[in-house]
XYZ file of C-alpha atoms in Angstrom:
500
model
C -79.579 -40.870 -59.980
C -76.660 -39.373 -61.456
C -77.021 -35.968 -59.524
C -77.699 -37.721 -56.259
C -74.596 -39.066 -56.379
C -72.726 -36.421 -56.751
C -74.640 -34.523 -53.857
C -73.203 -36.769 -51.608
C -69.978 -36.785 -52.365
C -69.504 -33.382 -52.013
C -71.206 -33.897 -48.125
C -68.730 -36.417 -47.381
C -65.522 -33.432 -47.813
C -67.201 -30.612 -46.446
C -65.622 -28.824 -43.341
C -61.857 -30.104 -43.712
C -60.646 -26.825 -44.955
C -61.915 -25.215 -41.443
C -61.040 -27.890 -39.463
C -56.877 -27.550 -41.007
C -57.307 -24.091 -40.603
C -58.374 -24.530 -36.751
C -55.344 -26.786 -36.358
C -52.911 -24.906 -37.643
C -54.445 -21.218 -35.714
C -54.064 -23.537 -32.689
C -50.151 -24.577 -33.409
C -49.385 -20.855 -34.123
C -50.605 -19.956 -30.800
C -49.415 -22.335 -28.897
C -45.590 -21.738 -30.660
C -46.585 -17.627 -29.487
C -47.814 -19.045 -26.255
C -44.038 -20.624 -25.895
C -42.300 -17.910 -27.383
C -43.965 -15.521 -25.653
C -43.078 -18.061 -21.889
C -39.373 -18.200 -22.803
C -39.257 -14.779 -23.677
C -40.439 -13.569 -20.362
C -38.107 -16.212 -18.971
C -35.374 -14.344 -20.493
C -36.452 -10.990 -19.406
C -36.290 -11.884 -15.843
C -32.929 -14.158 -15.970
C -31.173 -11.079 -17.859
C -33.289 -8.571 -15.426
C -32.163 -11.059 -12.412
C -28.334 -11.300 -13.941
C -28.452 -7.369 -14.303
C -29.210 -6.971 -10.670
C -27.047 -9.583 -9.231
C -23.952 -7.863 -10.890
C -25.356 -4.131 -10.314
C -25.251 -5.475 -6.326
C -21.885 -7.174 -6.706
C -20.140 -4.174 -7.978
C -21.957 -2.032 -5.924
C -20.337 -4.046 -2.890
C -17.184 -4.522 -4.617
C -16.483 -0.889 -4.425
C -17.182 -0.491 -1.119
C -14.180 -2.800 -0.663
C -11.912 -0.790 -2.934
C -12.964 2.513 -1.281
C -12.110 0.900 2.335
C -8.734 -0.391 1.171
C -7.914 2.380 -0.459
C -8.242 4.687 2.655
C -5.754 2.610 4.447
C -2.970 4.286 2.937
C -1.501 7.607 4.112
C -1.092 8.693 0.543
C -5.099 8.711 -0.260
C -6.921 12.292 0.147
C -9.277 10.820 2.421
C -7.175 8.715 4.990
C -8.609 7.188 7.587
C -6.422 9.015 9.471
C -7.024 9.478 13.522
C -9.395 6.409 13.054
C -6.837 3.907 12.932
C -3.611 3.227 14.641
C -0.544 4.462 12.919
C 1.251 2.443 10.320
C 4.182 0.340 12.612
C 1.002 0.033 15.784
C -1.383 -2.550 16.071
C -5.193 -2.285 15.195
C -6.729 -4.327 18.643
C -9.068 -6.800 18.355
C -12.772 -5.930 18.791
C -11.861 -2.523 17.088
C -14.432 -1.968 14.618
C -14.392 1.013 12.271
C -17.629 1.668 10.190
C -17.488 3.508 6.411
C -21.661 4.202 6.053
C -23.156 5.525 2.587
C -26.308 6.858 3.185
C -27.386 7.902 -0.577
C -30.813 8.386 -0.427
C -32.179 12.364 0.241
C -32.617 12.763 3.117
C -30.049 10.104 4.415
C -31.456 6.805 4.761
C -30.974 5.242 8.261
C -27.895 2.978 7.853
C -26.869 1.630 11.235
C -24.879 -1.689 11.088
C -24.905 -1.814 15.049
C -28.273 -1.697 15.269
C -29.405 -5.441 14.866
C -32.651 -5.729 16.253
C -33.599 -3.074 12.755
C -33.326 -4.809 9.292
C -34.193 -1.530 7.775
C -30.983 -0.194 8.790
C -28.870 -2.811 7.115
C -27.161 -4.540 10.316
C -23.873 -6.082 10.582
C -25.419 -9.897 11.694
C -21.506 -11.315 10.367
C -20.159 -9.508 13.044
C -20.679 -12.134 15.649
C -20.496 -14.803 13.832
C -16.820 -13.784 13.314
C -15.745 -12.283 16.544
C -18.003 -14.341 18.984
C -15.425 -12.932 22.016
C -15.876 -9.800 21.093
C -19.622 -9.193 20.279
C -20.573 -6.321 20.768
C -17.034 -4.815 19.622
C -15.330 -2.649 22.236
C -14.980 0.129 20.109
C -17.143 1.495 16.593
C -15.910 4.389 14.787
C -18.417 5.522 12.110
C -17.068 7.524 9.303
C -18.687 8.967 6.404
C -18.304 7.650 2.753
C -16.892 9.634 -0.156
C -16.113 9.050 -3.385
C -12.839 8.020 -4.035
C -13.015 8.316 -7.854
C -16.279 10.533 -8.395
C -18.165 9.097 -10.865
C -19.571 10.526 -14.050
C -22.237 13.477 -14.394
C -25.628 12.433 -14.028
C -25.027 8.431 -12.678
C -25.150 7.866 -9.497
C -22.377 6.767 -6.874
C -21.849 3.232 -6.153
C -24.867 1.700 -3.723
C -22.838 -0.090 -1.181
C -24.529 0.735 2.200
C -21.488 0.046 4.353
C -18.087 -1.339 4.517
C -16.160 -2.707 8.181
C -12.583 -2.361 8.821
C -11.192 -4.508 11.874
C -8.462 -7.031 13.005
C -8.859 -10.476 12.715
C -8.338 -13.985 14.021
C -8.397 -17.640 12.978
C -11.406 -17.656 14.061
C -12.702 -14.546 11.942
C -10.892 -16.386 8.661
C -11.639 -19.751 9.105
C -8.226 -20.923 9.161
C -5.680 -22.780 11.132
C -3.199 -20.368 9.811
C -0.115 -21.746 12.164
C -1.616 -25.358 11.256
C -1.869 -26.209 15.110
C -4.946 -28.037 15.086
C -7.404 -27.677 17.986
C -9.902 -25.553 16.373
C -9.685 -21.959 15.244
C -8.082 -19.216 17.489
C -10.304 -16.264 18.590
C -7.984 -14.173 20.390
C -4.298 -14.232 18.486
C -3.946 -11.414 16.223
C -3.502 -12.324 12.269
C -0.314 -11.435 10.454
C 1.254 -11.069 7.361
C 5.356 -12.221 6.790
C 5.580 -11.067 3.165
C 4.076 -14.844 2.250
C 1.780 -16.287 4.762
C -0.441 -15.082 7.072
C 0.462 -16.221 10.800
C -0.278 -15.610 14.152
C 3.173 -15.098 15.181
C 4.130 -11.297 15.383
C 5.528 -9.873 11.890
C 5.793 -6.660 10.384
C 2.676 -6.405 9.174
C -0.993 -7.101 10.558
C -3.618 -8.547 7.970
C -7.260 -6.873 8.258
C -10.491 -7.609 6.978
C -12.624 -5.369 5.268
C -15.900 -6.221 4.834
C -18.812 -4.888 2.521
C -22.825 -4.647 2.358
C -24.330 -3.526 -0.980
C -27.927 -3.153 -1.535
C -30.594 -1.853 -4.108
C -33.970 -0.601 -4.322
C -35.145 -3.895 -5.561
C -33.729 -6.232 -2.677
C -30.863 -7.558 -4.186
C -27.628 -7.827 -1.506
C -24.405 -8.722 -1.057
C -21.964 -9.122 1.525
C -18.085 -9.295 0.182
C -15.101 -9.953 2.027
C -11.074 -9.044 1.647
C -8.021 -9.926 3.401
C -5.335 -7.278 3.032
C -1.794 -6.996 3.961
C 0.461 -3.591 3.682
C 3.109 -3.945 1.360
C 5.848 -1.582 1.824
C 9.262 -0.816 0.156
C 11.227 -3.709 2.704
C 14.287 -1.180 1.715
C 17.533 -3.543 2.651
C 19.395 -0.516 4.639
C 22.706 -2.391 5.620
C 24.797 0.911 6.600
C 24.132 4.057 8.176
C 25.453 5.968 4.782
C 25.760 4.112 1.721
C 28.255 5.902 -1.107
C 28.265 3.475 -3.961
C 30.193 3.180 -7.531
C 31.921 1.139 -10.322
C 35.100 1.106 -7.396
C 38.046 1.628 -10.260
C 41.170 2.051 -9.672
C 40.812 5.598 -11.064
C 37.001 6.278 -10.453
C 36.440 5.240 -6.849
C 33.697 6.987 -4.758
C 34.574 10.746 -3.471
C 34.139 11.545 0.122
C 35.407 15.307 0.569
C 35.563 16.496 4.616
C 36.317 19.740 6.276
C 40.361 20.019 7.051
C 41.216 19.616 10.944
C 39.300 18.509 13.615
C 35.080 18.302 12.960
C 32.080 17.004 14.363
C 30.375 15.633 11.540
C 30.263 11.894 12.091
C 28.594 9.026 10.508
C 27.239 6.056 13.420
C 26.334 2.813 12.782
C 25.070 1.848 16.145
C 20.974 2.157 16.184
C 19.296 4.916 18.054
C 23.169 6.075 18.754
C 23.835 8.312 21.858
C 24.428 11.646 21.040
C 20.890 11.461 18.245
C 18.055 13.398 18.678
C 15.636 10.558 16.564
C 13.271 10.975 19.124
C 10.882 7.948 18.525
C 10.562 4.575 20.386
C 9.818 1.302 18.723
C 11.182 -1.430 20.778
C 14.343 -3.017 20.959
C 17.376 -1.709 19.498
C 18.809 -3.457 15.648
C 22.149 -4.751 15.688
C 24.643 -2.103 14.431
C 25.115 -1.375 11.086
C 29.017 -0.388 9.772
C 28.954 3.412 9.117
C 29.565 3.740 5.448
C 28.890 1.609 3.140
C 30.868 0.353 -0.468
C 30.650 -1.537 -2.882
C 34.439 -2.422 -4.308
C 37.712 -2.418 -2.301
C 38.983 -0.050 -4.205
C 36.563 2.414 -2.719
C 36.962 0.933 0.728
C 40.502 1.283 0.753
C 40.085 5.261 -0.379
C 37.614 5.654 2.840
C 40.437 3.508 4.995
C 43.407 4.543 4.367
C 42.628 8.469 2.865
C 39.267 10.191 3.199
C 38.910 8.619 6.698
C 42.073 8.279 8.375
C 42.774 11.762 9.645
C 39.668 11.351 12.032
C 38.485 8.011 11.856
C 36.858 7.461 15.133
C 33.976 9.904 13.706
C 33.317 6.472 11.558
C 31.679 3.886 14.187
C 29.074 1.210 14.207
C 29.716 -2.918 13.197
C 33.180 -4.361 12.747
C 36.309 -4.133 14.384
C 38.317 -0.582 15.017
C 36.876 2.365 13.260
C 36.335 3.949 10.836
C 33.441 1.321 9.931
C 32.952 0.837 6.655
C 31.460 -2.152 5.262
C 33.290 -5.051 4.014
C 33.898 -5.891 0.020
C 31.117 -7.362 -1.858
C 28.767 -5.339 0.059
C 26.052 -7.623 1.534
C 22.886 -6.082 0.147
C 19.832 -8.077 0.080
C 17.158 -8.224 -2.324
C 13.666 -7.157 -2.204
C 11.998 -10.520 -0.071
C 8.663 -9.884 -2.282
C 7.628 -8.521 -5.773
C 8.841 -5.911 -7.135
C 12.173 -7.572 -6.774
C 15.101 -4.785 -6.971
C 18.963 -5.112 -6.641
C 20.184 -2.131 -4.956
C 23.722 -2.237 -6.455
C 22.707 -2.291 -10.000
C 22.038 1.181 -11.934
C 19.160 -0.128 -13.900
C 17.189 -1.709 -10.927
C 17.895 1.601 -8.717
C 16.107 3.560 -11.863
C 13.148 1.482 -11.180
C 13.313 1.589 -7.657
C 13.140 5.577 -7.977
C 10.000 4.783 -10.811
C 8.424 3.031 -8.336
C 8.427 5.347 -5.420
C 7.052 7.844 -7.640
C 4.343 6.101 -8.508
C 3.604 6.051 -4.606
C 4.866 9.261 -3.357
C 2.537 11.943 -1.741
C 4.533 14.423 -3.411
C 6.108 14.722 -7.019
C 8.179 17.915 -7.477
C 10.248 19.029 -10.592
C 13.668 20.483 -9.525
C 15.053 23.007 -8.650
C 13.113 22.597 -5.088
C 13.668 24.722 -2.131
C 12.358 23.592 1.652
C 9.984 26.211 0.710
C 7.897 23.950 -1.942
C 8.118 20.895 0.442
C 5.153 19.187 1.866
C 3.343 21.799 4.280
C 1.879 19.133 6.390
C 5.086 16.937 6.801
C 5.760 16.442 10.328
C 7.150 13.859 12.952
C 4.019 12.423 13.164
C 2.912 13.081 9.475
C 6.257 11.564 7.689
C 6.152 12.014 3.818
C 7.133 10.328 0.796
C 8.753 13.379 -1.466
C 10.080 12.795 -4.948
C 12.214 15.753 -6.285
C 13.166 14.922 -9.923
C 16.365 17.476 -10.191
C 18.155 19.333 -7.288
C 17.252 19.953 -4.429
C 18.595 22.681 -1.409
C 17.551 22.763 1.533
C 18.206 25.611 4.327
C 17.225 25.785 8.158
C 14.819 22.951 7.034
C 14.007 19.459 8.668
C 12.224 16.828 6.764
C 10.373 13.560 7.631
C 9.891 10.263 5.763
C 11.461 9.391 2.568
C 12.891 11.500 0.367
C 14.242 11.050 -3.205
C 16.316 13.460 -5.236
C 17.468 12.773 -8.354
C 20.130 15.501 -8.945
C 22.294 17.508 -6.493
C 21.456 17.266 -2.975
C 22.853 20.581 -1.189
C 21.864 21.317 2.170
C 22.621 23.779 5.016
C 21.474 23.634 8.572
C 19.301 20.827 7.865
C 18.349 17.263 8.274
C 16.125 14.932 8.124
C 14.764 11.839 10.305
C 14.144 8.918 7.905
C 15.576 7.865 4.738
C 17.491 9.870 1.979
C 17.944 7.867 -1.080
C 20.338 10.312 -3.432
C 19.795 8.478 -6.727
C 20.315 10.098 -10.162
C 23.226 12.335 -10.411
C 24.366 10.837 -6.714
C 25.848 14.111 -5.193
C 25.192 15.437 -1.692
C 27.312 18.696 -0.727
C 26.636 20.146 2.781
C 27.638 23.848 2.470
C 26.864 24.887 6.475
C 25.614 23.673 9.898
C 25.691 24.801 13.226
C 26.803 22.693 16.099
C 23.060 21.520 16.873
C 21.678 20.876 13.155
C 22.788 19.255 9.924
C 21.587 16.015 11.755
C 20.225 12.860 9.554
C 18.992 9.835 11.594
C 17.549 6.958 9.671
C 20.032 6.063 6.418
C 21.016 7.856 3.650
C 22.323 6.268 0.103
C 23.886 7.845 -2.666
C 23.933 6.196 -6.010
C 25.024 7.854 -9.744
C 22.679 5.826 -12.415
C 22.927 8.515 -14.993
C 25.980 10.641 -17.082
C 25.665 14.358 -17.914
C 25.966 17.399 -16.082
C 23.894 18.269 -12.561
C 20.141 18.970 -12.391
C 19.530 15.396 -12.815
C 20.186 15.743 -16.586
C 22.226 13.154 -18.403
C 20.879 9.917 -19.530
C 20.286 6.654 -17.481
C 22.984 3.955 -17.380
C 23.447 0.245 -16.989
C 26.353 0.734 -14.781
C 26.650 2.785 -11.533
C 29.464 6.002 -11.817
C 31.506 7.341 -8.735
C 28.934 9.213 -6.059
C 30.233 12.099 -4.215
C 29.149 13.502 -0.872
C 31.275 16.593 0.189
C 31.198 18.190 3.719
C 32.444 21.879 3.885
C 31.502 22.931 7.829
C 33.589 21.706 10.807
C 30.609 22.022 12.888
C 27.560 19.707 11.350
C 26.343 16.335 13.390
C 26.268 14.090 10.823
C 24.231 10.996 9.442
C 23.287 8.318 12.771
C 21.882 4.704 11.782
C 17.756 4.636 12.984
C 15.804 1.509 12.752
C 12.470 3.271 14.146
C 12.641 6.191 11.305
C 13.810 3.769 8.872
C 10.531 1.922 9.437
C 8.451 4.744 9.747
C 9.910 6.224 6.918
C 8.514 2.897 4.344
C 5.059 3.281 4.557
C 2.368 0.682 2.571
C 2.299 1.570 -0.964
C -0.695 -0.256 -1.358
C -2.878 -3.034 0.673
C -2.329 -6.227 -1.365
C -5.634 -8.827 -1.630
C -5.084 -11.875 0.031
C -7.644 -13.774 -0.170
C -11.724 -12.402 -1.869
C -14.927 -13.945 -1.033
C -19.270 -13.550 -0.826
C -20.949 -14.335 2.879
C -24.486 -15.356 2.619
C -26.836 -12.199 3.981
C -30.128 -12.407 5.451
């Protein structure tokens, strides 16, 4: 009896052990079954992440590469494709940047909508529905505008649009008229706003399609706006200095009769500036100070034996600009004051940061810009002296130490900033011509060559004249303008469009 009992209590445990064991082999793979879900779940959301941001940079610098071959300064220019800086790019202008990358070139043809294969421009019409198809397509290769590291590959955009734009194009009643969105009023920029009244500069869109082997795209979109130097030029010559009773301005001129003159009056008769650009700027006064000190040395000495060579704004000549000198700030960032030393230091920083050519002085015409030209102006930076002979120059040109010169001009502006002397040592009666402005400034002490150390207070500039026979320095509004070209395409406004 005894055994049989104990028998069946040994039947009534049996098989718990295996069944906890089954249990708990069934939680650990259903916990590997999860792990094993969320980990795949986090190898596509990183794998999906990893793409979208491969395609968004990809597009991105597309962008960067189109804006940066807006400016003249950039090695690959977009130059004969669009207008000159100062003209207007037209409406239903289009020009194309495509990146073919694959070997041999893949087909990329954003005209050609009827092919999705060839990665069509379909925001085209939504944008410019008055001017679909455009009136004009220039297609331009791509190139790398940074190259990128050996053995990775160059960005994957596929192609990036350049063109004008409207209200409609944006989106936005940028004059606030109401009435729905314009589609045939150009877009501007006024240093602010955009508008659709006529400013200085235009706004453009540029538009880029990025795409990669696995499907991913994206379609990005900037506004830019040319920012330029905005120089305030309020005289045709501008001599500045601390105006002392003993340290006024020097302004030394051939004894006797001379031709040399400076002219206030725009586009003067008598010039040979040679460009058009509308309507005439009210006259400027021929020389400009800063102190009356200085303007009575111009008035009643350096002038007076010939003053009618001094004409332009005011009353009887010579011109010269009334005391405190009206010079306006910069109207945008980077704000400068162009009678202080220390912000004319920065002003001459700046432009080298944006010049097309940096050259350490002494200079000749000889290491100047080959490729400078009336159509091709420059901006040249000479840190130390410069001379120029039987040389003319276009654009903007800095020199930080002695400017000497010798049957030569230049059509533009001269900014003389640094040691602030000019000497002009010969000229025939046909050369020795400057039409735009010129302004001389001393911001540092020490001896010539641009030497000397920077100041916080301006010292005497000096221009001296030695031939009887030169032309002289005539006010220009059209090379004045030309001369300021964008130093760089500012972002206005950065957003996706949804792609097919």
């Amino acid at each position: 009896m005894k055994v049989a009992k104990k028998i069946r209590g040994k039947s009534e445990q049996s098989g718990i052990a295996l069944l906890l064991a089954i249990f708990v082999l069934l939680l650990v793979c259903v916990v590997g079954l999860a792990m094993l879900t969320a980990s795949g779940t986090e190898t596509s959301l990183t794998g999906n992440y990893r793409s979208s941001t491969a395609v968004y940079y990809a597009a991105l610098s597309g962008l960067e590469e189109g804006r940066g071959r807006l400016l003249p300064k950039n090695p690959n220019y977009l130059n004969g494709y669009i207008p000159p800086y100062g003209s207007t790019f037209p409406l239903g202008h289009v020009i194309y940047i495509t990146n073919p990358l694959t070997s041999p070139p893949e087909a990329v043809d954003p005209t050609n909508l009827g092919n999705p294969a060839t990665y069509p421009d379909t925001e085209w019409a939504t944008e410019f529905p008055t001017y679909n198809p455009p009136s004009s397509v220039q297609i331009v290769s791509s190139v790398a505008t940074i190259p990128s590291p050996s053995g990775t590959p160059n960005p994957l955009y596929k192609w990036v649009r350049i063109n004008a734009l409207t209200e409609k194009a944006l989106q936005i009643d940028v004059n606030n008229t109401g009435g729905g969105f314009n589609q045939t009023q150009l877009i501007y920029f006024d240093a602010k706003n955009l508008t659709r009244s006529v400013a200085p500069y235009q706004a453009l869109g540029v538009t880029a399609l990025a795409a990669l082997p696995d499907g991913s795209r994206k379609l990005l979109q900037y506004v830019v706006a040319p920012i330029t130097l905005q120089l305030p030029i309020t005289a045709a010559l501008t001599l500045e200095g601390p105006g002392t009773v003993a340290n006024t301005i020097t302004f030394n001129l051939p004894p006797g009769s001379y031709t040399f003159q400076v002219n206030g009056n725009d586009r003067a008769p008598g010039s040979t500036g040679g460009l058009s650009c509308g309507a005439s700027m009210p006259p400027l006064p021929a020389v400009g100070v800063l102190t009356d000190n200085d303007y009575n040395y111009l008035h009643d000495t350096a002038l007076a034996p010939q003053s009618g060579s001094y004409t332009g704004a005011g009353g009887s000549p010579p011109s010269i600009s009334p005391s405190p000198y009206p010079h306006p700030q910069h109207p945008t960032d980077p704000v400068y004051d162009m009678t202080d030393a220390t912000s004319l230091s920065s002003l001459v920083d700046l432009i080298k940061g944006n010049a097309d050519s940096n050259l350490t002085g002494p200079v000749t015409g000889s290491d100047m810009p080959p490729a400078m030209s009336s159509s091709t102006p420059k901006t040249v930076v000479v840190d130390g002296d410069l001379t120029l002979s039987g040389f003319t120059g276009y654009g903007l040109l800095v020199v930080t130490g002695k400017f000497t010169y010798s049957h030569s001009g230049w059509k533009g502006i001269v900014l003389v900033i640094g040691q602030g002397v000019v000497e002009e040592t010969s000229s025939g009666s046909t050369d020795g011509e400057f039409d735009g402005a010129f302004f001389v400034a001393r911001t540092v002490s020490g001896g010539g060559g641009g030497g000397g150390g920077v100041t916080d207070t301006l010292g005497p500039a000096s221009y001296t004249v030695t031939s009887a026979s030169g032309k002289g320095i005539y006010y220009d509004s059209c090379w004045v303008a030309k001369a300021q070209k964008p130093i760089t395409y500012k972002v206005l406004s950065f957003h996706e469009i949804p792609y097919p």
